Short mmCIF file of C-alpha atoms and ligand atoms in Angstrom, two decimals:
data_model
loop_
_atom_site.label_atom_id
_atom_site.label_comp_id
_atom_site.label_asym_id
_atom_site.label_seq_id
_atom_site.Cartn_x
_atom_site.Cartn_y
_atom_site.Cartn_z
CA UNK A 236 59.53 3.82 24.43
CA UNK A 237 61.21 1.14 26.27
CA UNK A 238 58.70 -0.65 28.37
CA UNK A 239 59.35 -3.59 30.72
CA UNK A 240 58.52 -4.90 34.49
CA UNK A 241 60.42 -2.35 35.80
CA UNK A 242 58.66 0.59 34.23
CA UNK A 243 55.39 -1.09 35.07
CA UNK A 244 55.81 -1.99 38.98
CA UNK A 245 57.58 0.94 40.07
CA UNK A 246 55.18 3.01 38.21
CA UNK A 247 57.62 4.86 36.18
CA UNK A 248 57.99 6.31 32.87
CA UNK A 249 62.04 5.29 32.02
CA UNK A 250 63.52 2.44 33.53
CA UNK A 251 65.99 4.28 35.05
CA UNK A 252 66.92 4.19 38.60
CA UNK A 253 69.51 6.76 40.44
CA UNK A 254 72.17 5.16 42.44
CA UNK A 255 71.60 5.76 46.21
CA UNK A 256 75.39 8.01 46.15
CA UNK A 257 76.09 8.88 49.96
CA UNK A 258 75.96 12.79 50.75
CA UNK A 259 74.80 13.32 47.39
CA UNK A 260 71.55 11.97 46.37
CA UNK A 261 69.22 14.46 48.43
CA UNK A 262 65.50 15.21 47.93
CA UNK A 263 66.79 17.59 45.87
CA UNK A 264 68.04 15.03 42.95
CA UNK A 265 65.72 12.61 43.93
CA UNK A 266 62.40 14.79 43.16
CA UNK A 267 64.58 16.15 40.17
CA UNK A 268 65.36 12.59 38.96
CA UNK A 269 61.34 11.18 39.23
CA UNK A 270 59.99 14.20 37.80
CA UNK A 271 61.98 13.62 34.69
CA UNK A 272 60.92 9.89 34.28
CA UNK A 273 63.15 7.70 36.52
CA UNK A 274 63.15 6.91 40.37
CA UNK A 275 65.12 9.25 42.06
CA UNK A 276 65.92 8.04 45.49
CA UNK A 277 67.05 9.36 48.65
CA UNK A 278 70.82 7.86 49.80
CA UNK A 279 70.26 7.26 53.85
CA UNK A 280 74.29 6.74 53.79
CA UNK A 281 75.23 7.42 57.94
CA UNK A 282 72.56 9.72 58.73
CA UNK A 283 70.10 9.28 60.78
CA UNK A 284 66.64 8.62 60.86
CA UNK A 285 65.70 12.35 61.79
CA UNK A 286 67.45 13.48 58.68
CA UNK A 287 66.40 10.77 56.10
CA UNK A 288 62.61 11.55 57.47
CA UNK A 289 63.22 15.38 56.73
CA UNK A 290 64.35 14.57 53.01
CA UNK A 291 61.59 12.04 51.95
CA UNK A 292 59.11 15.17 53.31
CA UNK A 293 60.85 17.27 51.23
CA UNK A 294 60.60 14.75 48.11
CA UNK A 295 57.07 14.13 49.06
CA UNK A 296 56.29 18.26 48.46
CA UNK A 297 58.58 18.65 45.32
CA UNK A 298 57.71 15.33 43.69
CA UNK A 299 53.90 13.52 43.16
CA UNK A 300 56.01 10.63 41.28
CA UNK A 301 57.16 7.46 42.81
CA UNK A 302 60.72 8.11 44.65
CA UNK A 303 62.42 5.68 47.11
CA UNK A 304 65.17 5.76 49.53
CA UNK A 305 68.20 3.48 49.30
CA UNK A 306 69.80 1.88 52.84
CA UNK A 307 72.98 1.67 53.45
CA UNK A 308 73.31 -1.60 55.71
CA UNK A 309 76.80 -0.66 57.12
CA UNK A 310 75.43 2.44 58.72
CA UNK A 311 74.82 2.43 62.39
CA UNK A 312 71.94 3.50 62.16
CA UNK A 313 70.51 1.67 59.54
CA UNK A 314 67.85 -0.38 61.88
CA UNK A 315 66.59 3.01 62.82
CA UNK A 316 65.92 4.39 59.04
CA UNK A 317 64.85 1.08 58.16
CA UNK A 318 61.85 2.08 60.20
CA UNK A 319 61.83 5.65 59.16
CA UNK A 320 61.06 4.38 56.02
CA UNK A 321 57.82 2.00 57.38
CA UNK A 322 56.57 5.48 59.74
CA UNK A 323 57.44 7.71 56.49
CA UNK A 324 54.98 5.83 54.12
CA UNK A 325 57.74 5.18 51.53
CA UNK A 326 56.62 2.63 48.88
CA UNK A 327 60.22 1.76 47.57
CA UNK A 328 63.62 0.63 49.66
CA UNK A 329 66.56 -0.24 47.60
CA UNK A 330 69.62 -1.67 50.10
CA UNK A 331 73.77 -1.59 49.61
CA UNK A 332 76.51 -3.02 51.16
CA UNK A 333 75.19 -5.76 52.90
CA UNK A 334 72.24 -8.00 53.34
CA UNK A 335 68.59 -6.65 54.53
CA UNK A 336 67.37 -9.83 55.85
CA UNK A 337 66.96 -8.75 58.97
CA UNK A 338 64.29 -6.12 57.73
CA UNK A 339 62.63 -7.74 55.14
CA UNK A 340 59.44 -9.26 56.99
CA UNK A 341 58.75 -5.79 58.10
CA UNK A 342 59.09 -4.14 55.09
CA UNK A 343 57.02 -6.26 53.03
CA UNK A 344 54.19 -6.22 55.78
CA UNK A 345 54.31 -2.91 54.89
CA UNK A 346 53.81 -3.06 51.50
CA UNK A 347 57.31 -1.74 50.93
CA UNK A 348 58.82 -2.92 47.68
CA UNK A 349 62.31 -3.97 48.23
CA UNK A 350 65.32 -3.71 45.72
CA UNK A 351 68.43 -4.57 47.40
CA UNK A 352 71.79 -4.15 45.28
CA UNK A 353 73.71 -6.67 44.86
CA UNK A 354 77.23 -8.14 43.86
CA UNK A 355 76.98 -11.54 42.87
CA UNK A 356 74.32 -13.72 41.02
CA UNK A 357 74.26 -16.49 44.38
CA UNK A 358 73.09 -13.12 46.41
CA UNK A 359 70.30 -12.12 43.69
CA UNK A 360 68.88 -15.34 44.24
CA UNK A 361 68.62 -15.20 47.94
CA UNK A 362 67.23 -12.23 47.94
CA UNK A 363 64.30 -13.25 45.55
CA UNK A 364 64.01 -16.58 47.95
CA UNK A 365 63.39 -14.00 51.03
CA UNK A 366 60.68 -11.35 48.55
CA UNK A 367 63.07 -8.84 46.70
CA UNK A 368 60.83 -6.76 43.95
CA UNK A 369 63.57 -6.17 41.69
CA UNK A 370 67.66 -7.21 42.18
CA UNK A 371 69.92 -4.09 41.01
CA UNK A 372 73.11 -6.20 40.04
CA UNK A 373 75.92 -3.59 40.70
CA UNK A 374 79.27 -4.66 38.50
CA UNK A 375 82.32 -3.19 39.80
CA UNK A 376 82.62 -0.75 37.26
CA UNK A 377 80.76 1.62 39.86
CA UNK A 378 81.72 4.39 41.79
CA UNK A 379 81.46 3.97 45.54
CA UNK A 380 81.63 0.66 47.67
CA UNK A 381 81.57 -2.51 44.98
CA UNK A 382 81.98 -6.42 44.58
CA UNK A 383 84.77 -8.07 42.48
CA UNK A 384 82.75 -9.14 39.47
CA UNK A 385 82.24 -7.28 35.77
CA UNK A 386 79.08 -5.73 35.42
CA UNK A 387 79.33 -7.84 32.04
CA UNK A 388 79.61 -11.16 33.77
CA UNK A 389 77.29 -10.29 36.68
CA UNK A 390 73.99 -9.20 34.76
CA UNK A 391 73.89 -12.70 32.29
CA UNK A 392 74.64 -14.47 35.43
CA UNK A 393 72.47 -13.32 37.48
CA UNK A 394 69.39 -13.23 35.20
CA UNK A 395 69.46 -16.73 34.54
CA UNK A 396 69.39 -17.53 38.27
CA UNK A 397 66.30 -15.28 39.09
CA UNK A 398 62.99 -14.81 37.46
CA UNK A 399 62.26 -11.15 39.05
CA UNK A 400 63.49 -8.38 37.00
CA UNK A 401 66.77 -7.61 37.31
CA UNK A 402 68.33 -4.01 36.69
CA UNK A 403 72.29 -3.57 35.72
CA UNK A 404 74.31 -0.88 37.70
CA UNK A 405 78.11 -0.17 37.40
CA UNK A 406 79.65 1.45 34.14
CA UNK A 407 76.34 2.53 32.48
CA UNK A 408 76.10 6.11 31.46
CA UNK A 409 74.16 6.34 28.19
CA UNK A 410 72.50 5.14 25.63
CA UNK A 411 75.01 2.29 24.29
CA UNK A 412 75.05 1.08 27.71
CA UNK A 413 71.80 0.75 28.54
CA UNK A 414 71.35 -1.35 25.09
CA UNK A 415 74.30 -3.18 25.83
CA UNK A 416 72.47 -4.24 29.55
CA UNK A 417 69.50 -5.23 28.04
CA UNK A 418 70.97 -7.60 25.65
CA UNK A 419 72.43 -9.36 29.01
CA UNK A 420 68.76 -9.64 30.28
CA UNK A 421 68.59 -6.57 32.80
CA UNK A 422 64.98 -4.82 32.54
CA UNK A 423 66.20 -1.42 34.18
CA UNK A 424 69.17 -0.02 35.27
CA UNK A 425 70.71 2.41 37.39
CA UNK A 426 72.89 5.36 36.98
CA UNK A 427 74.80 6.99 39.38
CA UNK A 428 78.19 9.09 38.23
CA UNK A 429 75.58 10.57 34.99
CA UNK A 430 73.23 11.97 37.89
CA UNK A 431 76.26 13.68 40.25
CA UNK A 432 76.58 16.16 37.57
CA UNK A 433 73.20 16.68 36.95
CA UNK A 434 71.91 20.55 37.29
CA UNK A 435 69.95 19.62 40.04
CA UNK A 436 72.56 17.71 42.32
CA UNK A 437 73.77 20.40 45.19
CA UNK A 438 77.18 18.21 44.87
CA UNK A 439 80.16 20.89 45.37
CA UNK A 440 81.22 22.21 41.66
CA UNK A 441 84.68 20.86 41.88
CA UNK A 442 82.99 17.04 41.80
CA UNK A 443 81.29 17.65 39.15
CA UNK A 444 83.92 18.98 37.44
CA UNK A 445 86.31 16.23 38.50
CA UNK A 446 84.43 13.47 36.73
CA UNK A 447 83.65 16.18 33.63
CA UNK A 448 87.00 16.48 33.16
CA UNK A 449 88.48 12.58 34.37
CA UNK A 450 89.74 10.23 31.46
CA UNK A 451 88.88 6.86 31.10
CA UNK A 452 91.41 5.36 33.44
CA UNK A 453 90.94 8.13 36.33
CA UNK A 454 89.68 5.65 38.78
CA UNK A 455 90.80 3.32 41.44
CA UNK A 456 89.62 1.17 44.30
CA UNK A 457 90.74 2.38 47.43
CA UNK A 458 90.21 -0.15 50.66
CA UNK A 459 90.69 -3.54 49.39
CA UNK A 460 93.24 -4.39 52.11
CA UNK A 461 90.19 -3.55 54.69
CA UNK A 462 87.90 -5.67 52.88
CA UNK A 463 85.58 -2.77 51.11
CA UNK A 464 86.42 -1.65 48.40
CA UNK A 465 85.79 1.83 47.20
CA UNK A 466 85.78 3.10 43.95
CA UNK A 467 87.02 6.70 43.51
CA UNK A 468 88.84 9.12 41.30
CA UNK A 469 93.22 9.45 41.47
CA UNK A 470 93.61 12.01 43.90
CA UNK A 471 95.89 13.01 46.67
CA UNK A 472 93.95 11.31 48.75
CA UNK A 473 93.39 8.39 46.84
CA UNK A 474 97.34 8.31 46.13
CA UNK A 475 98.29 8.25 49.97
CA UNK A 476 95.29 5.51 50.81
CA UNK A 477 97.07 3.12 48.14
CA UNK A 478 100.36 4.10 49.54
CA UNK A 479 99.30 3.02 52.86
CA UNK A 480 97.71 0.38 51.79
CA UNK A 481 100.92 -1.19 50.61
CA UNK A 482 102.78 -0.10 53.77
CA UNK A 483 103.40 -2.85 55.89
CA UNK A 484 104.10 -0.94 58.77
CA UNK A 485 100.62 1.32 58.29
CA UNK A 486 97.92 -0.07 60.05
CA UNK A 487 94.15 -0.82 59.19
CA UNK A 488 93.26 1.38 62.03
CA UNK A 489 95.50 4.39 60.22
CA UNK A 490 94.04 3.29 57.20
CA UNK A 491 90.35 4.15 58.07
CA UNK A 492 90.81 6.94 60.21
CA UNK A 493 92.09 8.66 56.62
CA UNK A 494 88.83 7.39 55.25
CA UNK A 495 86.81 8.62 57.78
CA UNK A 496 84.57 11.79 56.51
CA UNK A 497 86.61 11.91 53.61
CA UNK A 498 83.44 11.65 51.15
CA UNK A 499 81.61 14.51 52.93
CA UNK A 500 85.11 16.58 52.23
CA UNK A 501 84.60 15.77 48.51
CA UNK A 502 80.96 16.11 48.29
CA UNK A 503 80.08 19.66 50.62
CA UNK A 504 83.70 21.11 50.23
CA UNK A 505 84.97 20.35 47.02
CA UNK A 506 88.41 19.41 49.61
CA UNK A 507 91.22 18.37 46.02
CA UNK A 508 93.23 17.63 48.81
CA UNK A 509 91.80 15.45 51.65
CA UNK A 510 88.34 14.30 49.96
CA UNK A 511 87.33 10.76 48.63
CA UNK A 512 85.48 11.67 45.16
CA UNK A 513 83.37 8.28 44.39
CA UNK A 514 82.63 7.99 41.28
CA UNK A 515 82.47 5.04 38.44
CA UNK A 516 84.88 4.17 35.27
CA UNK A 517 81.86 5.59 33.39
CA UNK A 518 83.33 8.89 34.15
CA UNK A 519 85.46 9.42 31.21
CA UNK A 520 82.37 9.62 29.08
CA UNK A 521 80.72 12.33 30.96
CA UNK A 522 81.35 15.60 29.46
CA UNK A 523 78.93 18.30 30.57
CA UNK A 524 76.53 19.25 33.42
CA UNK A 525 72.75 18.74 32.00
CA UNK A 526 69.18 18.53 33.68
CA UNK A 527 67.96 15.44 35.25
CA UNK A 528 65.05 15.58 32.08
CA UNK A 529 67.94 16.26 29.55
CA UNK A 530 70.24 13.25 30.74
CA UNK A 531 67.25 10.72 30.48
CA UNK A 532 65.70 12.03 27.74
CA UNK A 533 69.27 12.03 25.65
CA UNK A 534 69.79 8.55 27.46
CA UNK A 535 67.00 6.57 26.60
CA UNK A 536 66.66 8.45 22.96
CA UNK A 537 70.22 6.66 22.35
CA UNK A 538 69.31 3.10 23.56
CA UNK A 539 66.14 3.11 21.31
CA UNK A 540 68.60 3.70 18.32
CA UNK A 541 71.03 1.30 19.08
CA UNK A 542 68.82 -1.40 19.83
CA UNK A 543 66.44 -0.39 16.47
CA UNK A 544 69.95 -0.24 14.77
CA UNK A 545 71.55 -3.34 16.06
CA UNK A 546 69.57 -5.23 13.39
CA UNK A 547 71.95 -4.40 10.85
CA UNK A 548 73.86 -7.14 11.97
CA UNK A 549 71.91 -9.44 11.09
CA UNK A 550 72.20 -11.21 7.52
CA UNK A 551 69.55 -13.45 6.63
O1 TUI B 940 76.66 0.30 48.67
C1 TUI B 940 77.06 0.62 47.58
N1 TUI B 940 77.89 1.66 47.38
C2 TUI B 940 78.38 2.47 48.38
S1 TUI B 940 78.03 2.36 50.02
C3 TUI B 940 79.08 3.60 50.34
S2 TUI B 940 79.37 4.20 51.93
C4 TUI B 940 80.83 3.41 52.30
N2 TUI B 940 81.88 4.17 52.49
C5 TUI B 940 83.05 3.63 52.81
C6 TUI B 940 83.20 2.24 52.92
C7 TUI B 940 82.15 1.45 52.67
C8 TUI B 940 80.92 2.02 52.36
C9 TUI B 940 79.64 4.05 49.20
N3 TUI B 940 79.24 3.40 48.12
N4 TUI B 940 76.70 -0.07 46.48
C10 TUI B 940 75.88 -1.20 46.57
C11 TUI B 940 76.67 -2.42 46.81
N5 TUI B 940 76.32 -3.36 47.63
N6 TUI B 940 77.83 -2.73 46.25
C12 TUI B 940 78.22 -3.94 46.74
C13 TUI B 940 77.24 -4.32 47.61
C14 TUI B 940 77.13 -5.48 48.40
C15 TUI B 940 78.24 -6.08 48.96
C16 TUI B 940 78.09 -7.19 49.76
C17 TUI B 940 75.86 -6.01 48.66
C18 TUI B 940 75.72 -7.12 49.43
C19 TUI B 940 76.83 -7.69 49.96
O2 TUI B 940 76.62 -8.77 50.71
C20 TUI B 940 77.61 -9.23 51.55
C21 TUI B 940 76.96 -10.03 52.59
O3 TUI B 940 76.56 -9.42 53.58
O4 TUI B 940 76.77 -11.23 52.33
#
């Protein structure tokens, strides 16, 4: 049993998060995800509050463990959810893609504990200065929007500048990798691409079967010319956003209006064509669909054996 201050102040069995993936982590994997051990959480993405306070009820009725639901701070409407979450009662926030300063105070009044991910080891540290729980320290090995640093150099860097626990996200999909982000001082991490093909995530089929089937160098980051990068799999669409991107004569406007809804064509249509399919350079070692229970079970069964086994090493 791995046991550390994540497992103990979220309450949870595994300290294994699920990444906050827009249009994909519902109630559905969420409940799925925290019955099995981890904390699932609910992805706000651009919804709005009405919506994200429909799926924590649902969590609430299909899950008595601790779930959570992650913010996306480029949303419009992420001041209204980050209420939501006060009015809804829910005891964990994690935050992406920005900075949650502005709703911190309120948060923590509420007893709300706060994870916000993060891309660089000077942001972990301002977000323990302002009363961060936990800092997930997202590497750019993930799927979706990420920094510029190595999930490798961003976890040892990071955990020498903070004393709260610190969980490792980007490129971890089993066992080896869990081990591996505990030897560079993360307590917990999180997994996203391992949970979009779990049985229990209503992603479309031809998702899952996209990163079941991808190879190890099947991603790319779309977006860096607009200043957000987004990690996704080669695609036709993928192809003609890099192509634009290196147009001169294409503009950013042109640009984003090919972005625009592009995930929800991926994620509820299954679109080969016209859809964005996020996903991390973990993807290459995903080979089959399994529960929520079987992927952290098999998981955390694997990082127990290579960290009991990586004392062979050693000669004394
Ligand atoms: O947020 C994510 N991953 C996401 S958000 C998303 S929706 C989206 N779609 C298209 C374009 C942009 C977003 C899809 N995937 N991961 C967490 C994360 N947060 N990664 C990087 C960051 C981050 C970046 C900058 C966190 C803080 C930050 O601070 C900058 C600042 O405000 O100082």
């Amino acid at each position: 049993m791995l046991h550390t201050r994540v497992t103990e102040i979220l309450g949870i069995k595994y300290p294994v998060i699920q990444g906050g993936m827009a249009w994909i982590a519902d109630a559905n994997l969420a409940s799925a995800v925290s019955n099995a051990g981890g904390l699932g959480l609910i992805a706000s993405m651009s919804a709005g509050p009405d919506w994200v306070r429909k799926e924590i009820r649902k969590a609430k009725e299909l899950t008595d463990k601790p779930f959570g639901v992650n913010i996306m701070l480029m949303s419009p409407h992420a001041a209204d959810v980050a209420q939501a979450v006060i009015e809804e009662d829910v005891k964990i926030v994690t935050t992406g893609a920005g900075s949650p300063s502005p709703y911190m105070k309120a948060w923590l009044k509420n007893g709300i504990k706060v994870m916000p991910v993060v891309a660089s080891a000077t942001l972990a540290r301002l977000m323990q200065n302002i009363g961060a729980t936990c800092v997930i320290c997202e590497g750019s090995e993930a799927g979706g929007h990420i920094g510029d640093l190595t999930t490798m150099a961003l976890v040892p860097q990071a955990s020498e500048q903070v004393s709260i626990p610190v969980i490792a996200a980007g490129g971890i999909g089993d066992g080896r990798g869990v081990a591996a982000a505990f030897m560079l001082g993360a307590e917990g991490v999180q997994m996203g691409t391992r949970f979009v093909v779990a049985k229990e995530c209503n992603v479309h089929q031809a998702y899952k079967d996209k990163i079941i089937n991808a190879k190890d160098t099947d991603t790319v980051a779309t977006g860096k010319r607009l200043g957000h990068p987004v990690r996704c799999l080669k695609s036709p669409f993928s192809r003609q956003y890099v192509q634009m991107e290196n147009d001169i004569n294409c503009t950013s406007e042109q640009i984003e209006k090919l972005g625009t809804g592009a995930l929800r064509l991926a994620a509820q249509e299954g679109n080969e064509e016209k859809g964005c399919f996020m996903a991390g350079k973990i993807s290459g070692l995903i080979k089959k669909e399994q529960t929520a229970q079987e992927i952290i079970e098999e998981v955390f069964f694997e990082a127990e054996q290579a960290l009991l086994q990586a004392q062979k090493w050693i000669k004394r």
